[in-house]
mmCIF file of C-alpha atoms in Angstrom:
data_model
loop_
_atom_site.group_PDB
_atom_site.id
_atom_site.type_symbol
_atom_site.label_atom_id
_atom_site.label_comp_id
_atom_site.label_asym_id
_atom_site.label_seq_id
_atom_site.Cartn_x
_atom_site.Cartn_y
_atom_site.Cartn_z
ATOM 1 C CA UNK T 616 -144.410 -84.323 160.973
ATOM 2 C CA UNK T 617 -145.913 -83.746 157.537
ATOM 3 C CA UNK T 618 -147.337 -81.157 155.218
ATOM 4 C CA UNK T 619 -147.244 -77.396 155.594
ATOM 5 C CA UNK T 620 -145.868 -77.465 159.142
ATOM 6 C CA UNK T 621 -142.763 -79.380 158.090
ATOM 7 C CA UNK T 622 -142.276 -77.167 155.018
ATOM 8 C CA UNK T 623 -142.479 -74.004 157.155
ATOM 9 C CA UNK T 624 -140.096 -75.336 159.811
ATOM 10 C CA UNK T 625 -137.675 -76.576 157.108
ATOM 11 C CA UNK T 626 -137.659 -73.158 155.451
ATOM 12 C CA UNK T 627 -136.938 -71.490 158.758
ATOM 13 C CA UNK T 628 -134.009 -73.776 159.489
ATOM 14 C CA UNK T 629 -132.578 -73.182 156.039
ATOM 15 C CA UNK T 630 -133.046 -69.417 156.499
ATOM 16 C CA UNK T 631 -131.169 -69.515 159.809
ATOM 17 C CA UNK T 632 -128.342 -71.352 158.079
ATOM 18 C CA UNK T 633 -128.116 -68.568 155.565
ATOM 19 C CA UNK T 634 -128.194 -65.931 158.300
ATOM 20 C CA UNK T 635 -125.381 -67.702 160.192
ATOM 21 C CA UNK T 636 -123.210 -67.574 157.030
ATOM 22 C CA UNK T 637 -124.262 -64.025 156.096
ATOM 23 C CA UNK T 638 -123.469 -62.798 159.595
ATOM 24 C CA UNK T 639 -120.111 -64.562 159.557
ATOM 25 C CA UNK T 640 -121.005 -66.673 162.597
ATOM 26 C CA UNK T 641 -120.100 -69.772 160.616
ATOM 27 C CA UNK T 642 -119.173 -70.967 157.144
ATOM 28 C CA UNK T 643 -119.433 -74.053 155.038
ATOM 29 C CA UNK T 644 -120.642 -77.021 157.047
ATOM 30 C CA UNK T 645 -119.613 -76.005 160.570
ATOM 31 C CA UNK T 646 -122.172 -75.740 163.319
ATOM 32 C CA UNK T 647 -125.710 -77.121 163.371
ATOM 33 C CA UNK T 648 -129.350 -76.046 163.740
ATOM 34 C CA UNK T 649 -132.459 -77.758 165.033
ATOM 35 C CA UNK T 650 -136.077 -77.005 165.947
ATOM 36 C CA UNK T 651 -138.676 -78.968 167.832
ATOM 37 C CA UNK T 652 -141.485 -80.342 165.590
ATOM 38 C CA UNK T 653 -145.122 -79.551 166.328
ATOM 39 C CA UNK T 654 -145.747 -83.070 167.584
ATOM 40 C CA UNK T 655 -143.324 -82.386 170.480
ATOM 41 C CA UNK T 656 -141.753 -85.849 170.133
ATOM 42 C CA UNK T 657 -139.193 -85.128 167.455
ATOM 43 C CA UNK T 658 -136.899 -82.427 166.105
ATOM 44 C CA UNK T 659 -135.843 -81.347 162.646
ATOM 45 C CA UNK T 660 -132.115 -80.719 162.269
ATOM 46 C CA UNK T 661 -129.406 -80.050 159.784
ATOM 47 C CA UNK T 662 -127.506 -83.057 158.317
ATOM 48 C CA UNK T 663 -123.807 -83.750 158.678
ATOM 49 C CA UNK T 664 -121.466 -82.453 156.005
ATOM 50 C CA UNK T 665 -123.874 -80.280 154.049
ATOM 51 C CA UNK T 666 -123.129 -76.686 153.192
ATOM 52 C CA UNK T 667 -125.698 -74.176 154.462
ATOM 53 C CA UNK T 668 -125.602 -72.374 151.115
ATOM 54 C CA UNK T 669 -126.869 -75.394 149.198
ATOM 55 C CA UNK T 670 -129.127 -76.907 151.865
ATOM 56 C CA UNK T 671 -132.669 -77.893 150.784
ATOM 57 C CA UNK T 672 -135.749 -79.103 152.657
ATOM 58 C CA UNK T 673 -135.079 -82.672 151.547
ATOM 59 C CA UNK T 674 -131.636 -82.531 153.266
ATOM 60 C CA UNK T 675 -133.009 -82.035 156.763
ATOM 61 C CA UNK T 676 -133.216 -84.945 159.146
ATOM 62 C CA UNK T 677 -136.018 -85.750 161.634
ATOM 63 C CA UNK T 678 -134.830 -87.226 164.931
ATOM 64 C CA UNK T 679 -136.990 -88.653 167.680
ATOM 65 C CA UNK T 680 -136.295 -86.992 170.992
ATOM 66 C CA UNK T 681 -136.563 -90.068 173.228
ATOM 67 C CA UNK T 682 -134.958 -92.753 171.025
ATOM 68 C CA UNK T 683 -132.638 -90.716 168.814
ATOM 69 C CA UNK T 684 -133.929 -92.546 165.822
ATOM 70 C CA UNK T 685 -133.249 -90.546 162.638
ATOM 71 C CA UNK T 686 -135.276 -90.391 159.427
ATOM 72 C CA UNK T 687 -133.909 -88.743 156.269
ATOM 73 C CA UNK T 688 -131.635 -89.117 153.272
ATOM 74 C CA UNK T 689 -128.518 -88.074 155.249
ATOM 75 C CA UNK T 690 -127.128 -88.716 158.722
ATOM 76 C CA UNK T 691 -128.051 -86.041 161.272
ATOM 77 C CA UNK T 692 -125.410 -83.554 162.435
ATOM 78 C CA UNK T 693 -122.697 -85.190 164.498
ATOM 79 C CA UNK T 694 -123.891 -83.090 167.488
ATOM 80 C CA UNK T 695 -127.356 -84.658 167.394
ATOM 81 C CA UNK T 696 -126.885 -85.984 170.978
ATOM 82 C CA UNK T 697 -126.337 -82.449 172.218
ATOM 83 C CA UNK T 698 -129.490 -81.148 170.571
ATOM 84 C CA UNK T 699 -131.681 -84.070 171.706
ATOM 85 C CA UNK T 700 -130.354 -83.806 175.308
ATOM 86 C CA UNK T 701 -131.303 -80.134 175.470
ATOM 87 C CA UNK T 702 -134.852 -80.826 174.262
ATOM 88 C CA UNK T 703 -135.204 -83.672 176.763
ATOM 89 C CA UNK T 704 -134.085 -81.463 179.639
ATOM 90 C CA UNK T 705 -135.757 -78.164 178.651
ATOM 91 C CA UNK T 706 -139.409 -78.445 177.509
ATOM 92 C CA UNK T 707 -139.407 -74.623 177.197
ATOM 93 C CA UNK T 708 -136.862 -74.758 174.411
ATOM 94 C CA UNK T 709 -137.961 -75.209 170.817
ATOM 95 C CA UNK T 710 -134.776 -74.199 168.897
ATOM 96 C CA UNK T 711 -131.050 -74.857 169.280
ATOM 97 C CA UNK T 712 -128.192 -73.284 167.311
ATOM 98 C CA UNK T 713 -124.532 -74.316 167.616
ATOM 99 C CA UNK T 714 -121.959 -72.218 165.780
ATOM 100 C CA UNK T 715 -118.252 -71.399 165.823
ATOM 101 C CA UNK T 716 -118.134 -67.579 165.674
ATOM 102 C CA UNK T 717 -114.721 -66.008 166.040
ATOM 103 C CA UNK T 718 -115.025 -63.751 169.119
ATOM 104 C CA UNK T 719 -117.201 -66.045 171.186
ATOM 105 C CA UNK T 720 -114.819 -68.924 170.347
ATOM 106 C CA UNK T 721 -111.915 -66.817 171.521
ATOM 107 C CA UNK T 722 -113.600 -66.386 174.945
ATOM 108 C CA UNK T 723 -114.310 -70.140 174.902
ATOM 109 C CA UNK T 724 -110.639 -70.886 174.310
ATOM 110 C CA UNK T 725 -109.751 -68.609 177.252
ATOM 111 C CA UNK T 726 -112.448 -70.523 179.196
ATOM 112 C CA UNK T 727 -113.990 -67.363 180.610
ATOM 113 C CA UNK T 728 -117.561 -66.403 181.464
ATOM 114 C CA UNK T 729 -119.041 -63.423 179.640
ATOM 115 C CA UNK T 730 -120.828 -61.518 182.453
ATOM 116 C CA UNK T 731 -123.868 -59.338 182.005
ATOM 117 C CA UNK T 732 -122.283 -56.099 180.781
ATOM 118 C CA UNK T 733 -125.261 -54.310 179.182
ATOM 119 C CA UNK T 734 -128.895 -53.746 180.182
ATOM 120 C CA UNK T 735 -130.206 -55.719 177.230
ATOM 121 C CA UNK T 736 -127.845 -58.588 177.958
ATOM 122 C CA UNK T 737 -129.953 -59.451 181.003
ATOM 123 C CA UNK T 738 -132.233 -61.332 178.664
ATOM 124 C CA UNK T 739 -129.460 -63.837 177.935
ATOM 125 C CA UNK T 740 -127.761 -63.687 181.319
ATOM 126 C CA UNK T 741 -124.208 -64.672 182.054
ATOM 127 C CA UNK T 742 -122.609 -66.855 179.377
ATOM 128 C CA UNK T 743 -120.436 -69.478 181.038
ATOM 129 C CA UNK T 744 -117.890 -71.731 179.410
ATOM 130 C CA UNK T 745 -118.650 -75.426 179.869
ATOM 131 C CA UNK T 746 -115.878 -77.814 180.926
ATOM 132 C CA UNK T 747 -114.044 -79.221 177.881
ATOM 133 C CA UNK T 748 -115.480 -82.361 176.319
ATOM 134 C CA UNK T 749 -114.803 -83.842 172.875
ATOM 135 C CA UNK T 750 -117.037 -82.839 169.999
ATOM 136 C CA UNK T 751 -120.087 -85.038 169.375
ATOM 137 C CA UNK T 752 -119.575 -86.938 172.606
ATOM 138 C CA UNK T 753 -122.216 -87.756 175.250
ATOM 139 C CA UNK T 754 -119.909 -85.944 177.696
ATOM 140 C CA UNK T 755 -120.339 -82.726 175.727
ATOM 141 C CA UNK T 756 -124.114 -82.897 176.148
ATOM 142 C CA UNK T 757 -123.666 -83.432 179.885
ATOM 143 C CA UNK T 758 -121.409 -80.413 180.464
ATOM 144 C CA UNK T 759 -123.639 -78.160 178.358
ATOM 145 C CA UNK T 760 -126.723 -79.149 180.276
ATOM 146 C CA UNK T 761 -124.955 -78.580 183.551
ATOM 147 C CA UNK T 762 -124.274 -74.941 182.534
ATOM 148 C CA UNK T 763 -127.624 -74.291 180.875
ATOM 149 C CA UNK T 764 -129.557 -75.470 183.909
ATOM 150 C CA UNK T 765 -133.269 -74.735 183.955
ATOM 151 C CA UNK T 766 -133.135 -71.191 182.584
ATOM 152 C CA UNK T 767 -129.823 -70.600 180.780
ATOM 153 C CA UNK T 768 -129.892 -69.269 177.220
ATOM 154 C CA UNK T 769 -126.307 -69.587 175.980
ATOM 155 C CA UNK T 770 -123.177 -71.593 176.764
ATOM 156 C CA UNK T 771 -119.642 -71.400 175.413
ATOM 157 C CA UNK T 772 -117.994 -74.727 174.641
ATOM 158 C CA UNK T 773 -114.355 -74.841 175.805
ATOM 159 C CA UNK T 774 -111.972 -74.811 172.847
ATOM 160 C CA UNK T 775 -114.929 -75.314 170.472
ATOM 161 C CA UNK T 776 -117.735 -72.801 169.973
ATOM 162 C CA UNK T 777 -121.195 -71.672 171.176
ATOM 163 C CA UNK T 778 -124.666 -73.117 171.881
ATOM 164 C CA UNK T 779 -127.698 -70.868 172.077
ATOM 165 C CA UNK T 780 -131.328 -71.825 172.698
ATOM 166 C CA UNK T 781 -134.693 -70.168 172.267
ATOM 167 C CA UNK T 782 -138.446 -70.536 172.325
ATOM 168 C CA UNK T 783 -138.323 -70.492 168.539
ATOM 169 C CA UNK T 784 -135.714 -70.135 165.773
ATOM 170 C CA UNK T 785 -136.014 -66.337 165.550
ATOM 171 C CA UNK T 786 -135.194 -65.971 169.237
ATOM 172 C CA UNK T 787 -132.281 -68.428 169.021
ATOM 173 C CA UNK T 788 -130.936 -66.534 165.994
ATOM 174 C CA UNK T 789 -131.153 -63.210 167.763
ATOM 175 C CA UNK T 790 -129.240 -64.707 170.677
ATOM 176 C CA UNK T 791 -126.606 -66.169 168.400
ATOM 177 C CA UNK T 792 -125.884 -62.695 167.065
ATOM 178 C CA UNK T 793 -126.029 -61.157 170.523
ATOM 179 C CA UNK T 794 -123.525 -63.606 172.019
ATOM 180 C CA UNK T 795 -120.973 -62.679 169.351
ATOM 181 C CA UNK T 796 -121.544 -58.998 169.971
ATOM 182 C CA UNK T 797 -121.208 -59.411 173.719
ATOM 183 C CA UNK T 798 -117.994 -61.394 173.247
ATOM 184 C CA UNK T 799 -116.494 -58.511 171.258
ATOM 185 C CA UNK T 800 -117.553 -56.028 173.923
ATOM 186 C CA UNK T 801 -116.161 -58.236 176.695
ATOM 187 C CA UNK T 802 -112.791 -58.696 174.998
ATOM 188 C CA UNK T 803 -112.592 -54.978 174.224
ATOM 189 C CA UNK T 804 -113.386 -54.018 177.796
ATOM 190 C CA UNK T 805 -110.782 -56.426 179.138
ATOM 191 C CA UNK T 806 -108.143 -54.889 176.826
ATOM 192 C CA UNK T 807 -109.104 -51.421 178.085
ATOM 193 C CA UNK T 808 -108.531 -52.336 181.712
ATOM 194 C CA UNK T 809 -111.265 -54.729 182.721
ATOM 195 C CA UNK T 810 -115.014 -55.247 182.234
ATOM 196 C CA UNK T 811 -117.402 -54.013 184.903
ATOM 197 C CA UNK T 812 -120.465 -56.265 185.044
ATOM 198 C CA UNK T 813 -123.922 -55.057 186.147
ATOM 199 C CA UNK T 814 -124.839 -55.751 189.779
ATOM 200 C CA UNK T 815 -127.160 -58.726 190.355
ATOM 201 C CA UNK T 816 -130.014 -56.421 191.403
ATOM 202 C CA UNK T 817 -129.677 -54.450 188.154
ATOM 203 C CA UNK T 818 -129.620 -57.646 186.139
ATOM 204 C CA UNK T 819 -132.812 -58.856 187.815
ATOM 205 C CA UNK T 820 -134.464 -55.505 187.292
ATOM 206 C CA UNK T 821 -133.570 -55.443 183.596
ATOM 207 C CA UNK T 822 -134.601 -59.009 183.040
ATOM 208 C CA UNK T 823 -138.016 -58.312 184.621
ATOM 209 C CA UNK T 824 -138.414 -55.291 182.389
ATOM 210 C CA UNK T 825 -137.634 -57.148 179.186
ATOM 211 C CA UNK T 826 -139.839 -60.098 180.144
ATOM 212 C CA UNK T 827 -142.767 -57.764 180.832
ATOM 213 C CA UNK T 828 -142.125 -55.846 177.614
ATOM 214 C CA UNK T 829 -141.825 -59.045 175.640
ATOM 215 C CA UNK T 830 -145.045 -60.428 177.108
ATOM 216 C CA UNK T 831 -147.031 -57.929 175.076
ATOM 217 C CA UNK T 832 -145.639 -59.310 171.807
ATOM 218 C CA UNK T 833 -148.018 -61.677 169.966
ATOM 219 C CA UNK T 834 -145.960 -64.875 169.892
ATOM 220 C CA UNK T 835 -147.323 -65.951 166.544
ATOM 221 C CA UNK T 836 -146.785 -62.589 164.822
ATOM 222 C CA UNK T 837 -143.827 -60.461 165.679
ATOM 223 C CA UNK T 838 -141.798 -62.639 168.126
ATOM 224 C CA UNK T 839 -141.357 -65.503 165.730
ATOM 225 C CA UNK T 840 -140.867 -63.390 162.614
ATOM 226 C CA UNK T 841 -137.923 -64.471 160.458
ATOM 227 C CA UNK T 842 -138.208 -62.653 157.122
ATOM 228 C CA UNK T 843 -136.338 -64.239 154.206
ATOM 229 C CA UNK T 844 -132.839 -63.052 153.307
ATOM 230 C CA UNK T 845 -133.725 -62.039 149.782
ATOM 231 C CA UNK T 846 -133.287 -58.906 147.805
ATOM 232 C CA UNK T 847 -135.953 -57.269 145.642
ATOM 233 C CA UNK T 848 -134.928 -59.430 142.655
ATOM 234 C CA UNK T 849 -135.572 -62.541 144.707
ATOM 235 C CA UNK T 850 -131.894 -63.524 145.068
ATOM 236 C CA UNK T 851 -130.225 -64.117 148.387
ATOM 237 C CA UNK T 852 -127.908 -61.368 149.465
#
C-alpha cells in the first residue's frame, strides 16, 4: 500500500488514537488500532510501546492478513494476532479498535453481558464478555471471534478491556465511545435496582430502522467522516 491511500489511512489511525486519549478511553500506549488496507490483503496498525500522542505515520506497521508478516520500523502491537484473526473471519470489517476504558472494563471484570438497553444500542447489539484468555495469545483471538460471530460489533474481554469493529475507522470509533456510554448506563441501572433490556422484537425493529436510515448515507462522504481534532489555531485540543 503506497502513496496517498496509505497517507490518508495513516492519518485516520493517528486521529483515532488522539480521540481515544481525548475521550479518556485509553492513555499512553495501552490499546491498539488497525484498518484494512485498500488492497484487501494487509492491514495498517499501531506499533507496540508507542504513545498515541507522539505517533507519526512512519511509526505504523503494515501486516499481511494471511501470513502475519510485518513491515515497518517497529514491531506491531502485541495484539496483532487478534486484529488479523478478525479480518480473516469478517470480510465486512475494515477497522478494529481495542481499548481499556474504565466502565466497560468494570463490566468485563464482572464478566457480564451489556444487553440492548436503548433504541440506538440496537445498532451494536448485546455486548458479551468473552471467556478469559491471556493478552496477546492465540486463545484470546479465538474467544473473541467466538463472541463476535458473523455480525457482532463489540466484545468485552474478561479482566482486560474492549474490542469494537466497524466498516471503517469512523464507525469503529463511534462504537468505542458508545460501548463506554452503555457500560455506564448498565452499571447505573443495576445500582438502581436492575436494568430492563429491550425485547428481542423491539431490538430487531430498531436495528432495521437504523440500517434503513444509514443506507441513505453516502459511504464516502458522511459515514466515513473523521474530522481532525484541531482547534482554530491548528493545535490539537
